[in-house]
Short mmCIF file of C-alpha atoms in Angstrom, two decimals:
data_model
loop_
_atom_site.label_atom_id
_atom_site.label_comp_id
_atom_site.label_asym_id
_atom_site.label_seq_id
_atom_site.Cartn_x
_atom_site.Cartn_y
_atom_site.Cartn_z
CA MET A 1 0.00 0.00 0.00
CA ILE A 2 1.12 3.56 -0.67
CA VAL A 3 0.91 6.15 2.08
CA MET A 4 -1.57 8.84 1.15
CA ALA A 5 -0.34 12.39 1.47
CA ALA A 6 -2.17 15.59 0.51
CA SER A 7 -4.48 14.25 -2.12
CA PRO A 8 -7.97 14.47 -3.62
CA PHE A 9 -10.89 12.27 -2.84
CA ARG A 10 -12.31 10.27 -5.75
CA VAL A 11 -15.72 8.69 -6.18
CA TRP A 12 -16.77 6.20 -8.86
CA VAL A 13 -20.34 4.96 -9.20
CA THR A 14 -22.40 2.49 -11.20
CA GLN A 15 -26.04 3.55 -11.04
CA LEU A 16 -29.11 2.20 -12.75
CA ILE A 17 -31.61 4.51 -14.43
CA ARG A 18 -35.36 4.81 -13.68
CA GLY A 19 -34.77 5.24 -9.98
CA ILE A 20 -33.27 1.79 -9.41
CA CYS A 21 -29.79 2.27 -8.06
CA ALA A 22 -26.83 0.12 -9.03
CA LEU A 23 -23.81 1.90 -7.83
CA THR A 24 -20.10 1.29 -7.90
CA ALA A 25 -18.56 4.26 -6.18
CA LEU A 26 -14.89 4.94 -5.61
CA LEU A 27 -13.22 7.42 -3.32
CA ALA A 28 -9.63 8.09 -4.38
CA ILE A 29 -6.98 10.08 -2.59
CA ALA A 30 -4.02 11.18 -4.73
CA ALA A 31 -0.47 10.90 -3.46
CA HIS A 32 0.63 14.38 -4.54
CA ALA A 33 0.07 17.58 -2.63
CA THR A 34 -0.48 19.49 -5.87
CA ALA A 35 -3.61 17.48 -6.64
CA GLY A 36 -5.64 18.65 -3.64
CA LEU A 37 -6.25 18.01 0.02
CA PRO A 38 -6.74 14.54 1.51
CA GLY A 39 -10.43 13.77 1.44
CA THR A 40 -11.38 15.94 -1.54
CA LEU A 41 -12.76 14.70 -4.86
CA ASP A 42 -10.10 13.99 -7.47
CA PRO A 43 -10.53 16.63 -10.22
CA PHE A 44 -8.46 14.58 -12.70
CA TRP A 45 -10.44 11.34 -12.52
CA ALA A 46 -13.51 10.45 -14.63
CA ASN A 47 -13.57 13.91 -16.20
CA GLY A 48 -16.63 14.92 -18.18
CA THR A 49 -19.16 12.61 -16.49
CA ALA A 50 -22.68 13.77 -15.68
CA LEU A 51 -21.89 13.84 -11.97
CA GLY A 52 -18.63 15.79 -12.36
CA SER A 53 -15.03 14.75 -11.90
CA GLY A 54 -14.29 12.15 -9.25
CA LYS A 55 -17.61 10.31 -9.73
CA LEU A 56 -18.64 7.72 -12.28
CA ILE A 57 -21.85 5.81 -13.04
CA THR A 58 -22.02 2.68 -15.22
CA THR A 59 -25.00 0.51 -16.12
CA LEU A 60 -24.15 -3.18 -16.40
CA GLY A 61 -27.41 -5.11 -16.63
CA PRO A 62 -31.01 -4.40 -17.73
CA ARG A 63 -32.21 -3.90 -14.17
CA ALA A 64 -30.63 -3.30 -10.75
CA ASP A 65 -26.82 -3.66 -10.46
CA ARG A 66 -25.12 -3.85 -7.07
CA ALA A 67 -21.36 -3.56 -6.77
CA THR A 68 -20.12 -5.56 -3.78
CA ALA A 69 -16.37 -6.10 -4.33
CA MET A 70 -13.42 -4.28 -5.86
CA ALA A 71 -9.70 -4.81 -6.49
CA VAL A 72 -6.92 -2.85 -8.17
CA GLN A 73 -4.65 -4.80 -10.50
CA PRO A 74 -0.85 -4.29 -10.39
CA ASP A 75 -1.10 -2.14 -13.55
CA GLY A 76 -3.62 0.18 -11.86
CA ARG A 77 -6.74 -1.03 -13.65
CA VAL A 78 -9.79 -1.33 -11.39
CA LEU A 79 -11.96 -4.45 -11.34
CA VAL A 80 -15.40 -4.22 -9.75
CA ALA A 81 -17.78 -7.15 -9.24
CA GLY A 82 -21.25 -7.60 -7.89
CA PHE A 83 -24.74 -8.86 -8.56
CA CYS A 84 -26.76 -7.79 -11.59
CA GLN A 85 -30.47 -8.60 -11.54
CA ASP A 86 -31.50 -11.01 -14.35
CA ILE A 87 -27.80 -11.78 -15.01
CA GLY A 88 -26.20 -13.02 -11.79
CA LEU A 89 -22.59 -12.37 -10.89
CA CYS A 90 -21.21 -9.52 -13.00
CA ALA A 91 -18.10 -7.36 -13.31
CA ALA A 92 -16.60 -4.35 -15.06
CA ARG A 93 -13.02 -3.14 -15.47
CA TYR A 94 -11.78 0.44 -15.69
CA THR A 95 -8.50 2.09 -16.51
CA SER A 96 -6.73 3.95 -13.73
CA ASP A 97 -8.39 7.14 -15.03
CA GLY A 98 -11.94 5.85 -14.63
CA VAL A 99 -12.67 4.83 -18.24
CA LEU A 100 -14.19 1.44 -19.12
CA ASP A 101 -11.42 -0.89 -20.35
CA ALA A 102 -12.40 -2.01 -23.86
CA SER A 103 -9.99 -4.97 -23.69
CA PHE A 104 -12.14 -6.58 -20.99
CA GLY A 105 -15.29 -8.52 -21.85
CA GLY A 106 -17.61 -6.43 -24.00
CA ASN A 107 -16.69 -2.75 -23.78
CA GLY A 108 -15.27 -3.16 -20.31
CA LYS A 109 -18.07 -5.40 -19.01
CA LEU A 110 -18.56 -9.14 -18.71
CA PRO A 111 -21.21 -9.87 -21.35
CA GLN A 112 -22.18 -13.45 -20.53
CA ILE A 113 -24.97 -14.68 -18.26
CA PHE A 114 -22.78 -16.87 -16.09
CA VAL A 115 -25.16 -17.95 -13.36
CA PRO A 116 -28.80 -18.30 -14.40
CA ASN A 117 -29.75 -19.45 -10.90
CA VAL A 118 -27.57 -17.10 -8.89
CA ALA A 119 -29.13 -15.94 -5.64
CA ASN A 120 -29.69 -12.22 -5.07
CA VAL A 121 -26.71 -11.79 -2.76
CA SER A 122 -23.18 -10.41 -2.64
CA ALA A 123 -20.31 -11.35 -4.90
CA THR A 124 -16.70 -11.36 -3.74
CA LEU A 125 -13.52 -11.03 -5.79
CA ALA A 126 -9.87 -12.14 -5.71
CA LEU A 127 -7.02 -11.38 -8.14
CA LEU A 128 -4.67 -14.12 -9.36
CA PRO A 129 -1.18 -13.99 -10.92
CA GLY A 130 -1.12 -13.31 -14.65
CA GLY A 131 -4.28 -11.25 -14.64
CA LYS A 132 -6.78 -14.04 -13.97
CA PHE A 133 -9.38 -13.45 -11.27
CA LEU A 134 -11.97 -15.28 -9.18
CA LEU A 135 -15.59 -14.39 -8.47
CA ALA A 136 -17.49 -16.14 -5.70
CA GLY A 137 -21.14 -15.88 -4.77
CA THR A 138 -24.22 -17.83 -3.83
CA CYS A 139 -25.86 -20.06 -6.46
CA SER A 140 -29.14 -21.94 -6.39
CA ASP A 141 -28.59 -25.63 -7.06
CA LEU A 142 -31.27 -28.31 -6.73
CA GLY A 143 -33.48 -26.14 -4.56
CA SER A 144 -30.89 -24.78 -2.10
CA ASN A 145 -28.30 -22.00 -2.14
CA ASP A 146 -24.67 -23.14 -2.23
CA PHE A 147 -21.17 -21.67 -2.49
CA CYS A 148 -20.04 -21.10 -6.08
CA VAL A 149 -16.67 -19.95 -7.42
CA PHE A 150 -15.78 -18.93 -11.00
CA ARG A 151 -12.39 -18.27 -12.57
CA PHE A 152 -11.86 -15.87 -15.46
CA ASN A 153 -9.00 -15.08 -17.80
CA ALA A 154 -7.49 -11.61 -17.89
CA ASP A 155 -9.70 -10.58 -20.83
CA GLY A 156 -12.90 -11.51 -18.96
CA SER A 157 -13.50 -14.86 -20.68
CA ILE A 158 -14.35 -17.87 -18.52
CA ASP A 159 -11.37 -20.10 -17.67
CA ALA A 160 -12.57 -23.59 -18.61
CA THR A 161 -9.52 -25.21 -16.97
CA PHE A 162 -10.90 -24.40 -13.49
CA GLY A 163 -13.17 -26.80 -11.68
CA PRO A 164 -13.91 -30.49 -12.09
CA GLY A 165 -15.42 -32.14 -15.14
CA ALA A 166 -18.07 -30.37 -17.18
CA THR A 167 -18.52 -27.34 -14.90
CA GLU A 168 -16.19 -25.33 -17.20
CA GLY A 169 -14.70 -22.62 -15.07
CA SER A 170 -16.77 -23.01 -11.93
CA VAL A 171 -17.32 -25.07 -8.80
CA ILE A 172 -20.55 -25.32 -6.77
CA THR A 173 -20.24 -26.58 -3.19
CA PRO A 174 -23.01 -27.31 -0.67
CA ILE A 175 -21.75 -26.76 2.90
CA GLY A 176 -24.64 -26.95 5.37
CA SER A 177 -27.90 -28.88 5.33
CA GLY A 178 -29.81 -25.73 4.32
CA ASP A 179 -28.96 -22.56 2.42
CA ASP A 180 -25.34 -21.36 2.29
CA ARG A 181 -24.36 -17.73 1.65
CA VAL A 182 -20.90 -16.52 0.51
CA GLN A 183 -19.59 -13.33 2.11
CA ALA A 184 -15.80 -13.35 1.68
CA MET A 185 -12.99 -14.92 -0.34
CA LEU A 186 -9.18 -14.80 -0.28
CA THR A 187 -6.23 -16.64 -1.79
CA GLN A 188 -3.35 -18.04 0.23
CA PRO A 189 0.32 -17.60 -0.75
CA ASP A 190 0.31 -21.26 -1.92
CA GLY A 191 -2.54 -20.53 -4.34
CA LYS A 192 -5.27 -22.23 -2.33
CA ILE A 193 -8.65 -20.46 -2.29
CA VAL A 194 -10.68 -19.90 0.88
CA VAL A 195 -14.36 -18.94 0.68
CA ALA A 196 -16.30 -18.08 3.84
CA GLY A 197 -19.86 -17.24 4.73
CA THR A 198 -22.91 -18.34 6.63
CA CYS A 199 -24.49 -21.78 6.40
CA ASN A 200 -27.81 -23.05 7.68
CA ASN A 201 -27.71 -26.23 9.74
CA GLY A 202 -31.42 -26.90 9.39
CA VAL A 203 -32.31 -24.86 12.48
CA ASP A 204 -30.15 -21.72 12.53
CA SER A 205 -27.05 -20.25 10.86
CA ASP A 206 -23.37 -20.91 11.63
CA PHE A 207 -19.94 -19.71 10.53
CA CYS A 208 -18.66 -21.79 7.62
CA ALA A 209 -15.83 -21.95 5.08
CA ALA A 210 -14.46 -24.09 2.26
CA ARG A 211 -10.90 -24.33 0.95
CA TYR A 212 -10.03 -25.27 -2.61
CA LEU A 213 -6.82 -26.27 -4.34
CA PRO A 214 -5.74 -23.88 -7.12
CA ASN A 215 -7.50 -26.07 -9.71
CA GLY A 216 -10.86 -25.76 -7.95
CA THR A 217 -11.07 -29.13 -6.19
CA LEU A 218 -11.79 -29.17 -2.46
CA ASP A 219 -8.71 -29.34 -0.22
CA ALA A 220 -9.16 -32.50 1.86
CA SER A 221 -6.56 -31.29 4.40
CA PHE A 222 -8.92 -28.52 5.57
CA GLY A 223 -11.79 -29.17 7.99
CA GLY A 224 -13.84 -32.18 6.95
CA GLY A 225 -13.16 -32.90 3.28
CA GLY A 226 -12.39 -29.24 2.55
CA LYS A 227 -15.31 -27.73 4.49
CA LEU A 228 -16.02 -26.56 8.03
CA ILE A 229 -19.01 -25.30 10.02
CA THR A 230 -18.72 -23.78 13.51
CA ALA A 231 -21.52 -22.66 15.83
CA PHE A 232 -21.12 -20.04 18.56
CA SER A 233 -24.49 -20.85 20.08
CA ASN A 234 -27.85 -22.38 19.22
CA ARG A 235 -28.88 -19.13 17.50
CA ASP A 236 -27.86 -17.37 14.28
CA ASP A 237 -24.14 -16.71 13.76
CA VAL A 238 -23.31 -14.73 10.61
CA VAL A 239 -19.96 -14.17 8.85
CA ASN A 240 -19.31 -10.82 7.16
CA ALA A 241 -15.50 -10.70 6.84
CA MET A 242 -12.34 -12.81 6.72
CA ALA A 243 -8.57 -12.28 7.04
CA LEU A 244 -5.50 -14.50 6.72
CA GLN A 245 -2.64 -14.23 9.20
CA ALA A 246 0.99 -14.46 8.10
CA ASP A 247 1.25 -17.85 9.85
CA GLY A 248 -1.66 -19.24 7.82
CA LYS A 249 -4.29 -19.02 10.54
CA LEU A 250 -7.72 -17.85 9.39
CA LEU A 251 -9.93 -15.23 11.05
CA LEU A 252 -13.68 -14.94 10.49
CA ALA A 253 -15.77 -12.10 11.92
CA GLY A 254 -19.42 -11.10 11.93
CA TYR A 255 -22.16 -11.20 14.50
CA CYS A 256 -23.82 -13.70 16.82
CA ASN A 257 -27.30 -13.49 18.27
CA ASN A 258 -27.46 -13.78 22.05
CA GLY A 259 -31.21 -14.35 22.19
CA VAL A 260 -32.01 -10.66 22.55
CA THR A 261 -29.69 -8.77 20.23
CA ASP A 262 -26.60 -9.19 18.02
CA ASP A 263 -22.99 -9.01 19.26
CA VAL A 264 -19.68 -8.72 17.42
CA CYS A 265 -18.02 -12.11 17.25
CA ALA A 266 -14.84 -13.54 15.73
CA LEU A 267 -13.29 -16.97 15.37
CA ARG A 268 -9.76 -18.15 14.54
CA TYR A 269 -8.81 -21.41 12.83
CA GLU A 270 -5.55 -23.30 12.53
CA ILE A 271 -4.18 -24.01 9.05
CA ASN A 272 -6.00 -27.36 8.98
CA GLY A 273 -9.35 -25.81 9.86
CA THR A 274 -9.53 -26.75 13.54
CA VAL A 275 -10.52 -23.99 15.98
CA ASP A 276 -7.46 -22.27 17.49
CA ALA A 277 -8.01 -22.56 21.25
CA SER A 278 -5.20 -20.04 21.98
CA PHE A 279 -7.35 -17.18 20.62
CA GLY A 280 -9.90 -15.41 22.83
CA VAL A 281 -11.92 -17.94 24.80
CA SER A 282 -11.49 -21.38 23.23
CA GLY A 283 -10.84 -19.78 19.85
CA LYS A 284 -13.76 -17.33 19.92
CA LEU A 285 -14.47 -13.67 20.69
CA ILE A 286 -17.90 -12.32 21.58
CA VAL A 287 -18.00 -8.57 22.21
CA VAL A 288 -20.73 -6.11 23.14
CA VAL A 289 -19.98 -2.68 21.65
CA GLY A 290 -22.18 0.30 22.41
CA SER A 291 -25.50 -0.09 24.22
CA SER A 292 -27.10 -2.94 22.28
CA VAL A 293 -26.79 -4.16 18.66
CA SER A 294 -23.24 -4.42 17.27
CA VAL A 295 -22.29 -6.11 13.99
CA ALA A 296 -18.77 -6.59 12.55
CA TYR A 297 -18.49 -5.88 8.82
CA ALA A 298 -14.73 -5.72 8.19
CA VAL A 299 -11.54 -7.16 9.63
CA THR A 300 -7.87 -6.53 8.89
CA LEU A 301 -4.49 -7.42 10.39
CA GLN A 302 -1.55 -5.23 11.29
CA SER A 303 2.02 -6.32 10.53
CA ASP A 304 2.55 -6.95 14.27
CA GLY A 305 -0.31 -9.45 14.31
CA LYS A 306 -2.86 -7.21 15.99
CA LEU A 307 -6.44 -7.53 14.77
CA LEU A 308 -8.70 -4.61 13.77
CA ILE A 309 -12.47 -5.01 13.57
CA ALA A 310 -14.86 -2.43 12.12
CA ALA A 311 -18.44 -2.68 13.36
CA GLN A 312 -21.77 -0.94 13.24
CA CYS A 313 -22.83 -0.31 16.82
CA PHE A 314 -25.85 1.28 18.45
CA THR A 315 -24.68 3.85 20.99
CA GLY A 316 -27.97 4.74 22.64
CA SER A 317 -29.51 7.16 20.14
CA LYS A 318 -28.03 6.18 16.77
CA VAL A 319 -25.75 3.77 14.92
CA ASP A 320 -22.07 4.82 14.70
CA PHE A 321 -18.75 3.59 13.31
CA CYS A 322 -17.01 1.45 15.92
CA THR A 323 -13.40 0.22 15.66
CA LEU A 324 -11.83 -2.34 17.96
CA ARG A 325 -8.23 -3.54 18.18
CA TYR A 326 -7.11 -6.84 19.67
CA ASN A 327 -3.76 -8.36 20.47
CA ALA A 328 -2.72 -11.49 18.62
CA ASN A 329 -4.10 -13.69 21.42
CA GLY A 330 -7.56 -12.10 21.23
CA THR A 331 -7.30 -9.79 24.24
CA LEU A 332 -8.41 -6.18 23.80
CA ASP A 333 -5.55 -3.77 23.04
CA THR A 334 -6.26 -0.96 25.50
CA SER A 335 -3.60 1.30 23.90
CA PHE A 336 -5.95 1.89 20.94
CA GLY A 337 -8.61 4.62 21.03
CA GLY A 338 -10.36 4.71 24.37
CA GLY A 339 -9.44 1.45 26.08
CA GLY A 340 -9.31 -0.53 22.85
CA THR A 341 -12.35 0.94 21.10
CA LEU A 342 -13.00 4.03 18.96
CA VAL A 343 -16.61 5.19 18.42
CA THR A 344 -17.11 7.77 15.65
CA SER A 345 -20.24 9.67 14.65
CA VAL A 346 -20.02 10.94 11.05
CA GLY A 347 -23.44 12.09 9.84
CA THR A 348 -26.48 13.60 11.52
CA GLY A 349 -28.24 10.23 11.61
CA ASN A 350 -27.19 6.58 11.55
CA ASP A 351 -23.68 5.78 10.24
CA TYR A 352 -23.07 2.30 8.77
CA VAL A 353 -19.45 1.19 8.37
CA THR A 354 -19.04 -1.57 5.79
CA ALA A 355 -15.37 -1.54 4.73
CA MET A 356 -11.91 -0.90 6.15
CA MET A 357 -8.36 -0.57 4.86
CA LEU A 358 -5.00 -0.21 6.61
CA GLN A 359 -2.40 2.15 5.08
CA SER A 360 1.29 1.31 5.11
CA ASP A 361 1.93 4.12 7.62
CA GLY A 362 -0.47 2.48 10.09
CA LYS A 363 -3.35 4.88 9.52
CA LEU A 364 -6.75 3.25 9.19
CA ILE A 365 -9.54 4.16 6.76
CA LEU A 366 -13.12 3.14 7.46
CA ALA A 367 -15.86 3.66 4.89
CA GLY A 368 -19.59 3.20 4.67
CA HIS A 369 -22.78 5.18 4.26
CA CYS A 370 -23.95 7.89 6.62
CA ALA A 371 -27.24 9.73 7.07
CA VAL A 372 -26.84 13.35 5.99
CA SER A 373 -29.82 15.69 5.41
CA GLY A 374 -32.30 12.86 5.22
CA GLN A 375 -30.38 10.58 2.84
CA LEU A 376 -27.50 8.11 3.00
CA ASP A 377 -24.25 9.35 1.42
CA PHE A 378 -20.81 7.83 0.89
CA CYS A 379 -18.67 8.56 3.93
CA ALA A 380 -15.22 7.75 5.27
CA VAL A 381 -13.10 8.26 8.36
CA ARG A 382 -9.33 8.13 8.79
CA THR A 383 -7.65 7.46 12.13
CA THR A 384 -4.08 7.47 13.34
CA ALA A 385 -2.35 4.23 14.27
CA ALA A 386 -3.19 5.00 17.91
CA GLY A 387 -6.91 5.22 17.23
CA ALA A 388 -7.52 8.98 17.09
CA LEU A 389 -9.21 10.85 14.24
CA ASP A 390 -6.70 12.08 11.65
CA ALA A 391 -7.38 15.83 11.35
CA THR A 392 -5.41 16.02 8.06
CA PHE A 393 -8.13 14.01 6.29
CA GLY A 394 -11.40 15.59 5.13
CA THR A 395 -12.92 17.73 7.88
CA GLY A 396 -11.58 16.67 11.25
CA GLY A 397 -10.82 13.19 9.94
CA LYS A 398 -14.25 12.65 8.32
CA LEU A 399 -15.90 13.19 4.93
CA SER A 400 -19.20 12.51 3.17
CA THR A 401 -20.14 12.75 -0.50
CA ALA A 402 -23.54 12.40 -2.16
CA ILE A 403 -23.49 10.44 -5.43
CA SER A 404 -27.05 10.07 -6.66
CA ASN A 405 -28.41 13.51 -5.72
CA GLY A 406 -28.03 14.56 -9.36
CA PHE A 407 -30.89 12.21 -10.24
CA THR A 408 -34.57 11.86 -9.47
CA PRO A 409 -35.42 11.56 -6.67
CA ALA A 410 -32.67 13.83 -5.36
CA THR A 411 -32.78 12.12 -1.97
CA SER A 412 -31.73 8.71 -3.29
CA ASN A 413 -29.55 6.69 -0.93
CA ASP A 414 -25.94 5.70 -1.73
CA PHE A 415 -24.40 2.57 -0.19
CA VAL A 416 -20.67 1.79 0.14
CA THR A 417 -19.61 -1.86 -0.06
CA ALA A 418 -15.86 -1.89 -0.88
CA ILE A 419 -12.66 0.07 -0.46
CA THR A 420 -9.18 -0.15 -1.98
CA LEU A 421 -6.10 1.91 -2.87
CA GLN A 422 -4.66 2.57 -6.32
CA PRO A 423 -0.87 2.26 -6.85
CA ASP A 424 -0.57 6.07 -6.73
CA GLY A 425 -2.17 6.13 -3.29
CA LYS A 426 -5.64 7.30 -4.28
CA LEU A 427 -8.52 5.86 -2.30
CA LEU A 428 -11.44 4.23 -4.11
CA LEU A 429 -14.86 3.42 -2.69
CA ALA A 430 -17.39 1.25 -4.48
CA GLY A 431 -21.04 0.66 -3.79
CA HIS A 432 -24.55 0.94 -5.18
#
């Protein structure tokens, strides 16, 4: 990652016409002081669009499009993936300047209908060496929703060498006895693919994951035959995020229902998929943040092994951004923020954090959507490594930007789902 200095703030959006919003929005912060202040729109990106520089809207499918994942390739091109109604999993690729990349798919978009029975849920994305990439989501198969993973070539064509037999570029994996929902995916240094989410056991939902060999076959050395399911309680446990430690251990985070409300919870696994009893209490963390409901949506790791969790938490009158930092053993790091936790109010109403990114200088960026003047806008916060707001970013460490207020109705809501950095240090936010 590149440290962001004085730099403009960039937004890129994919929005559907006729009032149905399909939005891929990027917030970018340039690395050069001459380009503008940190947290301001980038005047040199996506010039000439209807929304003005720094914002971009692209229609992918015939109906609603929802961007849910984003990655920047080593050459600076930006790949965004999500769910397109009546199509399934979908993606688009842009140049570093915010122009659709004509060398990808059809005019910068994947043209095929890859998943006729894809469920209306999130897609997740992972880049591979040589320009190939993976998309994972939730697919309907024989009456239930299962994990599905697809591999594509650099030009956007399906990679028929991935997956067993006649699946041609894809694998579909049932995990639980009921519906399974994909929420996160990553690749290990050895090329293995880990997909995580929430799986129904016939009664309630549990944390679950599957690990695949690079060719798409299940890795029998992980969990039970390449799969695992772990319950926190006899109520719903939901995964929203995943991270891989340098030692190969796997972290899953989300929320667990305690019978009354939802709490932040996290779980750590050994390389072979067994629960790591040295983390938290018997491998698990359950945390109450704020006064009642608290839900983890993002997790990342520092180079020293400390764990950062971003959560939406109810603080008595509204929902705010909440950030927690833990030591490698799962104990709260009280040197961060106020006793290990930082609570940040951004807008005038509820603030929903959904994404997080750690800069190479240790500063932390949290992004989501915040209620401002009766509508939800893109918003972001930057903190110091110690857990204090970074006053050099935006206004007092915070910013918000409306994307769809140039359309009818003007009070349309904008939702952030992903965050990343370009090679030049500019920050991109994507959403719908």
